[in-house]
């Protein structure tokens, strides 16, 4: 049983929130309700109190029994915050972080997944400000159930009608239980650094911790994909339910990736592969003696570029670009050169993201020229955004292959 926090805002579709609540209840979930003042003008809180068998949080009723602060209480206890219907005004408040009533303060205090189902006049829905506010919310990971098209209460015809309650409920349950959405996908991920041997005790490596690649593998596994993780040497535990191939050098990683390629639908190269290896690694430990020494390096094959040459049309190939400046421009150049479907560009000069940190901030660079910024977030959240894009690209590639 999940704990659903249902937000109801002031539009004619507020009455449909009763059906949303009833469907959650029927599916066995506990629902608590928070309403804006305008929503209470359309449907009385008593209706929701009766349906949810609990107190409804409104501006007029901010405190619970024993003086508990309801907006914190409700936010802390919910697994998901579903706002249906969600007006243009509340979309703007959420995008700007305003907290001037019961619903918006609850939203700000809530740290879990948020799903909104907008409902409004068609011209409001199409306005630049609503679009921009929705883009802001989407980049923060807010789920949006798009309104449907038809006769609107205001007399206009077009998009803006609240999605059917059953659609809202099923989208929310999918967010809570996302296991199924990648169930048929086979995902191949590379992670961590490679180590290029100098002698039996020394090697050339880089600062990759493997956190980004492991987050991708774990997120894909949690969403139902079957996952193979080709990992360079890292200090992370082997994720349960993931098939792990441990490698050390770039040469070994290339072999492992090529062997696994045929059985993958999505391939993600998040590993930081050494561009060069030592031409001839010493058989024995190199002794100290000379004041200076030179090591001759030779270029490693580019694994991603090789995969780009041999991949099937329906396979999705995703690369990462680790840059220290002009992140988007350099990333786009790599995207073209390596024939990938998507590049994830990150700024590795920043200490708070990129190498070794728990968070990242990335630009998704699509082959069709789209650039989508994913704001700084835990690597697991970034991984989910990358997988959302991978899922969509796989659908497109598979459809294009069928019609070819
Ligand atoms: O592991 P973390 O500490 O969590 O850090 C994450 C990360 C910073 C390593 C990750 O987010 C990242 O940026 N990975 C790519 C690092 C990299 O090698 O970037 P690049 O711009 O040098 O390479 C471009 C792409 O080509 C990458 O997908 C890389 O895997 C691939 N490549 C590079 C060289 C090579 N010989 N073969 C390759 O396949």
Short mmCIF file of C-alpha atoms and ligand atoms in Angstrom, two decimals:
data_model
loop_
_atom_site.label_atom_id
_atom_site.label_comp_id
_atom_site.label_asym_id
_atom_site.label_seq_id
_atom_site.Cartn_x
_atom_site.Cartn_y
_atom_site.Cartn_z
CA UNK A 1 0.00 0.00 0.00
CA UNK A 2 1.36 3.38 -0.99
CA UNK A 3 0.63 6.67 0.67
CA UNK A 4 -0.72 9.11 -1.92
CA UNK A 5 -0.90 12.83 -1.33
CA UNK A 6 -3.57 14.24 -3.62
CA UNK A 7 -3.42 17.97 -4.35
CA UNK A 8 -6.59 19.58 -5.67
CA UNK A 9 -6.43 23.03 -7.22
CA UNK A 10 -9.11 25.50 -8.28
CA UNK A 11 -10.61 24.57 -11.62
CA UNK A 12 -13.89 23.15 -12.80
CA UNK A 13 -12.19 19.73 -13.09
CA UNK A 14 -11.77 19.69 -9.28
CA UNK A 15 -14.82 17.42 -9.04
CA UNK A 16 -12.92 14.76 -11.07
CA UNK A 17 -10.35 14.60 -8.24
CA UNK A 18 -13.03 12.73 -6.25
CA UNK A 19 -12.86 9.94 -8.82
CA UNK A 20 -9.04 10.03 -8.77
CA UNK A 21 -9.19 9.58 -5.00
CA UNK A 22 -11.77 6.78 -5.29
CA UNK A 23 -9.59 4.88 -7.80
CA UNK A 24 -6.50 5.13 -5.59
CA UNK A 25 -8.60 3.94 -2.67
CA UNK A 26 -9.99 1.06 -4.72
CA UNK A 27 -6.44 0.03 -5.68
CA UNK A 28 -5.69 -0.29 -1.96
CA UNK A 29 -3.72 2.92 -1.39
CA UNK A 30 -4.06 5.42 1.42
CA UNK A 31 -4.91 8.94 0.24
CA UNK A 32 -4.55 12.27 2.01
CA UNK A 33 -5.77 15.47 0.43
CA UNK A 34 -4.50 19.03 0.31
CA UNK A 35 -6.64 21.72 -1.39
CA UNK A 36 -6.10 25.29 -2.49
CA UNK A 37 -8.61 27.91 -1.37
CA UNK A 38 -10.07 28.11 -4.89
CA UNK A 39 -10.45 24.33 -5.05
CA UNK A 40 -12.61 24.46 -1.93
CA UNK A 41 -14.90 26.87 -3.82
CA UNK A 42 -15.53 24.17 -6.45
CA UNK A 43 -15.81 21.13 -4.15
CA UNK A 44 -16.17 21.29 -0.37
CA UNK A 45 -13.42 19.71 1.77
CA UNK A 46 -16.08 17.60 3.45
CA UNK A 47 -16.46 15.55 0.25
CA UNK A 48 -12.74 14.68 0.27
CA UNK A 49 -12.75 14.15 4.05
CA UNK A 50 -15.54 11.61 3.62
CA UNK A 51 -13.89 9.85 0.69
CA UNK A 52 -10.41 9.77 2.24
CA UNK A 53 -11.66 9.16 5.78
CA UNK A 54 -9.22 11.76 7.07
CA UNK A 55 -8.58 15.46 7.59
CA UNK A 56 -8.11 17.62 4.50
CA UNK A 57 -5.29 20.14 4.59
CA UNK A 58 -6.46 23.62 3.56
CA UNK A 59 -5.33 27.20 4.21
CA UNK A 60 -8.06 27.38 6.84
CA UNK A 61 -6.93 24.20 8.58
CA UNK A 62 -3.11 24.29 8.76
CA UNK A 63 -2.71 22.43 12.06
CA UNK A 64 -3.61 18.87 12.92
CA UNK A 65 -4.47 17.28 16.24
CA UNK A 66 -1.92 18.04 18.99
CA UNK A 67 -0.81 21.10 17.02
CA UNK A 68 1.10 19.11 14.37
CA UNK A 69 2.10 21.15 11.32
CA UNK A 70 0.05 19.45 8.66
CA UNK A 71 1.96 20.48 5.51
CA UNK A 72 5.19 18.98 6.88
CA UNK A 73 3.37 15.98 8.27
CA UNK A 74 1.60 15.27 4.97
CA UNK A 75 4.77 15.85 2.93
CA UNK A 76 6.87 13.57 5.14
CA UNK A 77 4.43 10.69 5.00
CA UNK A 78 3.60 10.58 1.29
CA UNK A 79 5.19 8.32 -1.32
CA UNK A 80 4.01 10.50 -4.22
CA UNK A 81 2.38 13.91 -4.61
CA UNK A 82 -0.30 13.88 -7.32
CA UNK A 83 -1.82 17.24 -8.22
CA UNK A 84 -5.00 16.77 -10.25
CA UNK A 85 -6.28 19.04 -11.58
CA UNK A 86 -3.26 21.35 -11.64
CA UNK A 87 -3.96 24.93 -12.72
CA UNK A 88 -1.62 27.26 -14.63
CA UNK A 89 -1.24 29.27 -11.43
CA UNK A 90 -0.06 26.27 -9.40
CA UNK A 91 2.26 25.14 -12.23
CA UNK A 92 3.87 28.61 -12.06
CA UNK A 93 4.15 28.44 -8.27
CA UNK A 94 5.79 25.01 -8.39
CA UNK A 95 8.24 26.16 -11.08
CA UNK A 96 9.21 29.24 -9.06
CA UNK A 97 9.28 27.54 -5.65
CA UNK A 98 6.58 29.81 -4.22
CA UNK A 99 5.12 28.78 -0.89
CA UNK A 100 2.19 31.05 -0.08
CA UNK A 101 -0.56 28.57 0.75
CA UNK A 102 -1.14 25.07 2.10
CA UNK A 103 -0.64 23.26 -1.20
CA UNK A 104 2.49 25.10 -2.37
CA UNK A 105 4.20 24.86 1.04
CA UNK A 106 3.46 21.13 1.08
CA UNK A 107 4.92 20.80 -2.42
CA UNK A 108 8.10 22.58 -1.35
CA UNK A 109 8.46 20.36 1.70
CA UNK A 110 7.88 17.17 -0.27
CA UNK A 111 11.00 15.34 -1.51
CA UNK A 112 9.48 12.37 -3.40
CA UNK A 113 8.14 12.04 -6.94
CA UNK A 114 5.60 14.62 -8.09
CA UNK A 115 3.00 14.05 -10.81
CA UNK A 116 0.77 16.81 -12.13
CA UNK A 117 -2.28 16.58 -14.37
CA UNK A 118 -2.84 20.06 -15.80
CA UNK A 119 -6.30 21.33 -16.75
CA UNK A 120 -7.05 24.75 -18.18
CA UNK A 121 -8.27 26.72 -21.18
CA UNK A 122 -6.54 25.78 -24.47
CA UNK A 123 -4.94 29.23 -24.92
CA UNK A 124 -3.60 29.18 -21.39
CA UNK A 125 -2.23 25.66 -22.02
CA UNK A 126 -0.47 26.83 -25.19
CA UNK A 127 0.89 30.06 -23.66
CA UNK A 128 4.66 30.56 -23.58
CA UNK A 129 4.73 30.97 -19.81
CA UNK A 130 2.90 27.71 -19.09
CA UNK A 131 5.18 25.90 -21.58
CA UNK A 132 8.31 27.34 -19.99
CA UNK A 133 7.12 26.55 -16.47
CA UNK A 134 6.35 22.97 -17.53
CA UNK A 135 9.81 22.64 -19.07
CA UNK A 136 11.33 23.75 -15.77
CA UNK A 137 9.27 21.17 -13.89
CA UNK A 138 10.08 18.39 -16.35
CA UNK A 139 13.83 19.01 -16.08
CA UNK A 140 13.40 18.64 -12.31
CA UNK A 141 11.85 15.22 -12.86
CA UNK A 142 8.19 16.19 -12.33
CA UNK A 143 5.89 13.80 -14.22
CA UNK A 144 3.22 15.44 -16.36
CA UNK A 145 0.01 13.70 -17.48
CA UNK A 146 -0.92 15.79 -20.51
CA UNK A 147 -4.48 17.09 -20.77
CA UNK A 148 -6.72 15.70 -23.47
CA UNK A 149 -8.46 17.53 -26.28
CA UNK A 150 -12.18 18.26 -26.56
CA UNK A 151 -14.94 20.62 -25.40
CA UNK A 152 -13.75 22.77 -22.51
CA UNK A 153 -15.95 24.15 -19.75
CA UNK A 154 -15.05 27.68 -20.87
CA UNK A 155 -16.68 27.12 -24.29
CA UNK A 156 -13.45 26.66 -26.25
CA UNK A 157 -12.55 23.43 -28.00
CA UNK A 158 -8.97 22.10 -27.80
CA UNK A 159 -6.34 20.74 -25.46
CA UNK A 160 -6.75 21.48 -21.79
CA UNK A 161 -9.22 18.94 -20.45
CA UNK A 162 -8.00 17.03 -17.41
CA UNK A 163 -6.84 13.54 -18.40
CA UNK A 164 -9.23 10.77 -17.40
CA UNK A 165 -8.94 9.91 -13.68
CA UNK A 166 -7.97 6.31 -14.57
CA UNK A 167 -5.07 7.64 -16.69
CA UNK A 168 -3.86 9.87 -13.85
CA UNK A 169 -4.00 7.00 -11.38
CA UNK A 170 -2.25 4.54 -13.68
CA UNK A 171 0.53 7.09 -14.43
CA UNK A 172 1.03 7.65 -10.70
CA UNK A 173 1.16 3.94 -9.95
CA UNK A 174 3.71 3.53 -12.75
CA UNK A 175 5.90 6.18 -11.13
CA UNK A 176 5.62 4.37 -7.81
CA UNK A 177 6.27 1.01 -9.40
CA UNK A 178 8.38 1.77 -12.43
CA UNK A 179 9.55 -1.82 -12.72
CA UNK A 180 7.70 -2.58 -15.86
CA UNK A 181 8.65 0.28 -18.15
CA UNK A 182 12.02 -1.20 -19.22
CA UNK A 183 10.95 -4.82 -18.78
CA UNK A 184 11.73 -5.88 -22.32
CA UNK A 185 15.00 -3.98 -22.68
CA UNK A 186 18.50 -5.40 -22.43
CA UNK A 187 20.86 -2.69 -21.24
CA UNK A 188 24.66 -2.85 -21.50
CA UNK A 189 26.56 -0.29 -19.40
CA UNK A 190 30.26 0.36 -19.00
CA UNK A 191 31.47 2.04 -15.81
CA UNK A 192 34.54 3.20 -13.95
CA UNK A 193 38.08 3.85 -15.11
CA UNK A 194 40.39 1.60 -17.03
CA UNK A 195 43.85 0.83 -15.67
CA UNK A 196 46.73 0.70 -18.13
CA UNK A 197 49.58 -1.31 -16.70
CA UNK A 198 53.09 0.21 -16.48
CA UNK A 199 54.61 -2.66 -14.53
CA UNK A 200 53.24 -5.25 -12.05
CA UNK A 201 52.65 -2.57 -9.37
CA UNK A 202 51.89 0.63 -11.31
CA UNK A 203 49.28 1.75 -13.76
CA UNK A 204 47.79 4.80 -15.50
CA UNK A 205 44.18 5.49 -14.52
CA UNK A 206 41.78 8.38 -13.90
CA UNK A 207 39.41 9.68 -11.22
CA UNK A 208 36.30 7.77 -12.26
CA UNK A 209 34.66 6.09 -9.25
CA UNK A 210 32.10 4.15 -11.28
CA UNK A 211 29.19 5.85 -9.44
CA UNK A 212 27.54 7.17 -12.62
CA UNK A 213 27.70 3.84 -14.44
CA UNK A 214 26.58 1.83 -11.40
CA UNK A 215 23.65 4.24 -10.90
CA UNK A 216 22.66 3.59 -14.53
CA UNK A 217 22.91 -0.17 -14.11
CA UNK A 218 20.89 -0.12 -10.87
CA UNK A 219 18.21 2.22 -12.22
CA UNK A 220 17.82 0.06 -15.36
CA UNK A 221 17.60 -3.08 -13.21
CA UNK A 222 15.01 -1.48 -10.92
CA UNK A 223 12.92 -0.57 -13.97
CA UNK A 224 12.89 -4.19 -15.10
CA UNK A 225 15.67 -4.25 -17.71
CA UNK A 226 18.09 -7.12 -17.91
CA UNK A 227 21.45 -5.47 -17.30
CA UNK A 228 25.06 -6.28 -18.09
CA UNK A 229 27.64 -4.05 -16.45
CA UNK A 230 31.19 -4.01 -17.78
CA UNK A 231 33.13 -2.48 -14.95
CA UNK A 232 36.64 -1.15 -14.64
CA UNK A 233 38.30 -1.42 -11.20
CA UNK A 234 36.13 0.43 -8.64
CA UNK A 235 35.47 0.32 -4.91
CA UNK A 236 31.70 -0.18 -5.27
CA UNK A 237 29.79 -3.35 -4.37
CA UNK A 238 28.51 -5.54 -7.16
CA UNK A 239 24.85 -4.60 -7.71
CA UNK A 240 22.42 -7.48 -7.07
CA UNK A 241 20.55 -8.74 -10.08
CA UNK A 242 23.06 -7.33 -12.58
CA UNK A 243 25.45 -9.43 -14.62
CA UNK A 244 28.90 -7.92 -14.00
CA UNK A 245 31.98 -8.40 -16.19
CA UNK A 246 35.09 -7.09 -14.44
CA UNK A 247 37.86 -5.71 -16.63
CA UNK A 248 41.02 -3.70 -16.06
CA UNK A 249 42.34 -2.28 -19.30
CA UNK A 250 40.69 -0.53 -22.24
CA UNK A 251 41.59 -3.50 -24.43
CA UNK A 252 39.73 -5.85 -22.08
CA UNK A 253 36.79 -3.46 -21.89
CA UNK A 254 36.55 -3.30 -25.68
CA UNK A 255 36.50 -7.07 -25.93
CA UNK A 256 33.82 -7.39 -23.22
CA UNK A 257 31.63 -4.71 -24.81
CA UNK A 258 31.91 -6.20 -28.27
CA UNK A 259 31.04 -9.67 -26.97
CA UNK A 260 27.93 -8.32 -25.21
CA UNK A 261 26.81 -5.97 -28.01
CA UNK A 262 24.62 -8.42 -29.95
CA UNK A 263 22.44 -9.11 -26.92
CA UNK A 264 21.84 -5.47 -26.02
CA UNK A 265 19.10 -3.03 -26.99
CA UNK A 266 20.69 -0.03 -25.28
CA UNK A 267 24.43 0.46 -24.84
CA UNK A 268 25.73 3.17 -22.52
CA UNK A 269 29.44 4.00 -22.40
CA UNK A 270 29.81 5.88 -19.14
CA UNK A 271 33.27 4.46 -18.45
CA UNK A 272 36.24 6.78 -18.50
CA UNK A 273 38.39 4.82 -20.93
CA UNK A 274 42.09 5.59 -21.16
CA UNK A 275 42.94 7.04 -24.55
CA UNK A 276 46.48 5.63 -24.37
CA UNK A 277 48.16 2.53 -22.96
CA UNK A 278 51.79 1.77 -22.24
CA UNK A 279 53.37 0.38 -25.37
CA UNK A 280 55.14 -2.44 -23.53
CA UNK A 281 54.37 -2.95 -19.86
CA UNK A 282 57.43 -4.06 -17.87
CA UNK A 283 57.38 -7.67 -16.75
CA UNK A 284 59.05 -6.82 -13.44
CA UNK A 285 58.77 -3.80 -11.15
CA UNK A 286 60.71 -0.91 -12.63
CA UNK A 287 63.58 -0.01 -10.31
CA UNK A 288 64.24 3.54 -9.21
CA UNK A 289 67.60 4.81 -10.48
CA UNK A 290 67.53 7.24 -13.32
CA UNK A 291 66.64 10.92 -12.66
CA UNK A 292 64.14 10.95 -15.49
CA UNK A 293 62.37 8.26 -17.41
CA UNK A 294 60.11 8.09 -20.40
CA UNK A 295 57.23 5.78 -21.02
CA UNK A 296 56.06 5.30 -24.55
CA UNK A 297 52.27 5.32 -24.97
CA UNK A 298 50.17 4.08 -27.87
CA UNK A 299 46.56 4.97 -28.69
CA UNK A 300 43.81 2.67 -27.44
CA UNK A 301 40.99 1.88 -29.83
CA UNK A 302 37.93 4.04 -29.34
CA UNK A 303 35.38 1.53 -28.02
CA UNK A 304 32.34 3.74 -28.54
CA UNK A 305 33.31 4.58 -32.11
CA UNK A 306 33.83 0.89 -32.85
CA UNK A 307 30.41 0.04 -31.39
CA UNK A 308 28.92 2.89 -33.47
CA UNK A 309 30.29 1.21 -36.62
CA UNK A 310 28.93 -2.24 -35.86
CA UNK A 311 25.63 -1.58 -34.08
CA UNK A 312 22.26 -2.62 -35.54
CA UNK A 313 19.81 0.09 -36.58
CA UNK A 314 17.43 -0.68 -33.71
CA UNK A 315 20.15 -0.49 -31.04
CA UNK A 316 20.58 2.72 -29.07
CA UNK A 317 24.15 3.87 -28.45
CA UNK A 318 24.80 6.43 -25.74
CA UNK A 319 28.15 8.05 -25.00
CA UNK A 320 29.31 10.43 -22.30
CA UNK A 321 31.43 13.51 -22.89
CA UNK A 322 33.70 14.50 -20.03
CA UNK A 323 34.62 18.11 -20.71
CA UNK A 324 36.14 21.00 -18.79
CA UNK A 325 34.82 23.83 -20.99
CA UNK A 326 32.44 24.33 -23.92
CA UNK A 327 30.73 21.18 -22.68
CA UNK A 328 27.82 21.22 -25.14
CA UNK A 329 29.86 22.09 -28.25
CA UNK A 330 32.52 19.43 -27.59
CA UNK A 331 29.82 16.91 -26.70
CA UNK A 332 27.98 17.56 -29.95
CA UNK A 333 31.19 17.08 -31.89
CA UNK A 334 31.78 13.68 -30.21
CA UNK A 335 28.16 12.70 -30.83
CA UNK A 336 28.64 13.19 -34.57
CA UNK A 337 32.10 11.65 -34.82
CA UNK A 338 31.20 8.52 -32.84
CA UNK A 339 27.81 7.95 -34.52
CA UNK A 340 25.90 7.72 -31.25
CA UNK A 341 22.17 8.34 -30.75
CA UNK A 342 22.70 10.42 -27.64
CA UNK A 343 25.58 11.98 -25.74
CA UNK A 344 25.50 12.89 -22.08
CA UNK A 345 27.80 15.85 -21.55
CA UNK A 346 29.12 16.69 -18.10
CA UNK A 347 31.53 19.29 -16.78
CA UNK A 348 34.33 17.38 -15.06
CA UNK A 349 36.11 20.55 -13.92
CA UNK A 350 33.49 21.06 -11.20
CA UNK A 351 34.19 19.42 -7.82
CA UNK A 352 30.47 19.05 -6.98
CA UNK A 353 29.54 16.94 -10.03
CA UNK A 354 31.20 14.60 -12.54
CA UNK A 355 34.09 12.48 -11.29
CA UNK A 356 33.60 10.73 -7.93
CA UNK A 357 30.78 12.95 -6.64
CA UNK A 358 27.34 11.62 -5.71
CA UNK A 359 25.62 14.16 -7.94
CA UNK A 360 25.84 15.17 -11.55
CA UNK A 361 24.45 17.81 -13.86
CA UNK A 362 24.30 16.97 -17.54
CA UNK A 363 23.15 18.05 -20.95
CA UNK A 364 21.46 15.39 -23.07
CA UNK A 365 22.58 15.94 -26.66
CA UNK A 366 20.34 14.19 -29.17
CA UNK A 367 21.35 13.31 -32.74
CA UNK A 368 18.42 15.41 -34.02
CA UNK A 369 19.97 18.52 -32.46
CA UNK A 370 17.85 18.71 -29.29
CA UNK A 371 19.69 19.76 -26.14
CA UNK A 372 18.02 19.04 -22.78
CA UNK A 373 19.62 20.17 -19.56
CA UNK A 374 19.15 17.96 -16.51
CA UNK A 375 19.67 20.04 -13.39
CA UNK A 376 22.06 18.95 -10.67
CA UNK A 377 20.65 15.88 -8.92
CA UNK A 378 21.81 12.60 -7.37
CA UNK A 379 23.37 10.32 -10.01
CA UNK A 380 20.46 7.93 -9.62
CA UNK A 381 18.02 10.67 -10.73
CA UNK A 382 20.32 11.59 -13.65
CA UNK A 383 20.42 7.89 -14.57
CA UNK A 384 16.62 7.75 -14.68
CA UNK A 385 16.49 10.77 -17.00
CA UNK A 386 19.05 9.13 -19.32
CA UNK A 387 17.05 5.90 -19.30
CA UNK A 388 13.84 7.80 -20.10
CA UNK A 389 15.60 9.18 -23.19
CA UNK A 390 17.04 5.74 -24.05
CA UNK A 391 13.59 4.17 -23.87
CA UNK A 392 12.15 6.77 -26.25
CA UNK A 393 15.10 6.44 -28.68
CA UNK A 394 14.76 2.66 -28.68
CA UNK A 395 11.07 2.94 -29.53
CA UNK A 396 11.94 5.28 -32.44
CA UNK A 397 14.87 3.17 -33.71
CA UNK A 398 12.83 -0.04 -33.55
CA UNK A 399 9.91 1.60 -35.41
CA UNK A 400 12.26 3.02 -38.08
CA UNK A 401 13.85 -0.40 -38.57
CA UNK A 402 10.42 -2.02 -39.03
CA UNK A 403 9.33 0.53 -41.64
CA UNK A 404 12.68 0.37 -43.51
O1 LIG B 1 32.60 7.27 -12.48
P1 LIG B 1 32.17 8.58 -11.80
O2 LIG B 1 33.13 8.98 -10.72
O3 LIG B 1 30.75 8.53 -11.34
O4 LIG B 1 32.28 9.74 -12.89
C1 LIG B 1 31.41 9.75 -13.98
C2 LIG B 1 32.14 10.17 -15.26
C3 LIG B 1 32.63 11.61 -15.13
C4 LIG B 1 33.31 9.24 -15.56
C5 LIG B 1 31.07 10.04 -16.40
O5 LIG B 1 30.00 10.89 -16.14
C6 LIG B 1 31.68 10.38 -17.76
O6 LIG B 1 31.77 11.52 -18.17
N1 LIG B 1 32.13 9.32 -18.50
C7 LIG B 1 32.84 9.44 -19.79
C8 LIG B 1 34.31 9.72 -19.53
C9 LIG B 1 35.10 9.85 -20.83
O7 LIG B 1 35.95 9.04 -21.08
O8 LIG B 1 34.68 10.83 -21.63
P2 LIG B 1 35.43 11.23 -23.04
O9 LIG B 1 34.79 12.53 -23.38
O10 LIG B 1 36.89 11.17 -22.90
O11 LIG B 1 34.97 10.09 -24.01
C10 LIG B 1 33.82 10.19 -24.84
C11 LIG B 1 33.12 8.84 -24.93
O12 LIG B 1 33.96 7.92 -25.62
C12 LIG B 1 32.79 8.21 -23.61
O13 LIG B 1 31.51 7.60 -23.70
C13 LIG B 1 33.88 7.15 -23.42
O14 LIG B 1 33.40 6.05 -22.66
C14 LIG B 1 34.16 6.77 -24.86
N2 LIG B 1 35.54 6.30 -25.09
C15 LIG B 1 36.61 7.11 -24.87
C16 LIG B 1 37.88 6.66 -25.16
C17 LIG B 1 38.04 5.35 -25.70
N3 LIG B 1 39.24 4.86 -25.97
N4 LIG B 1 36.98 4.58 -25.92
C18 LIG B 1 35.72 5.03 -25.63
O15 LIG B 1 34.73 4.32 -25.84
#
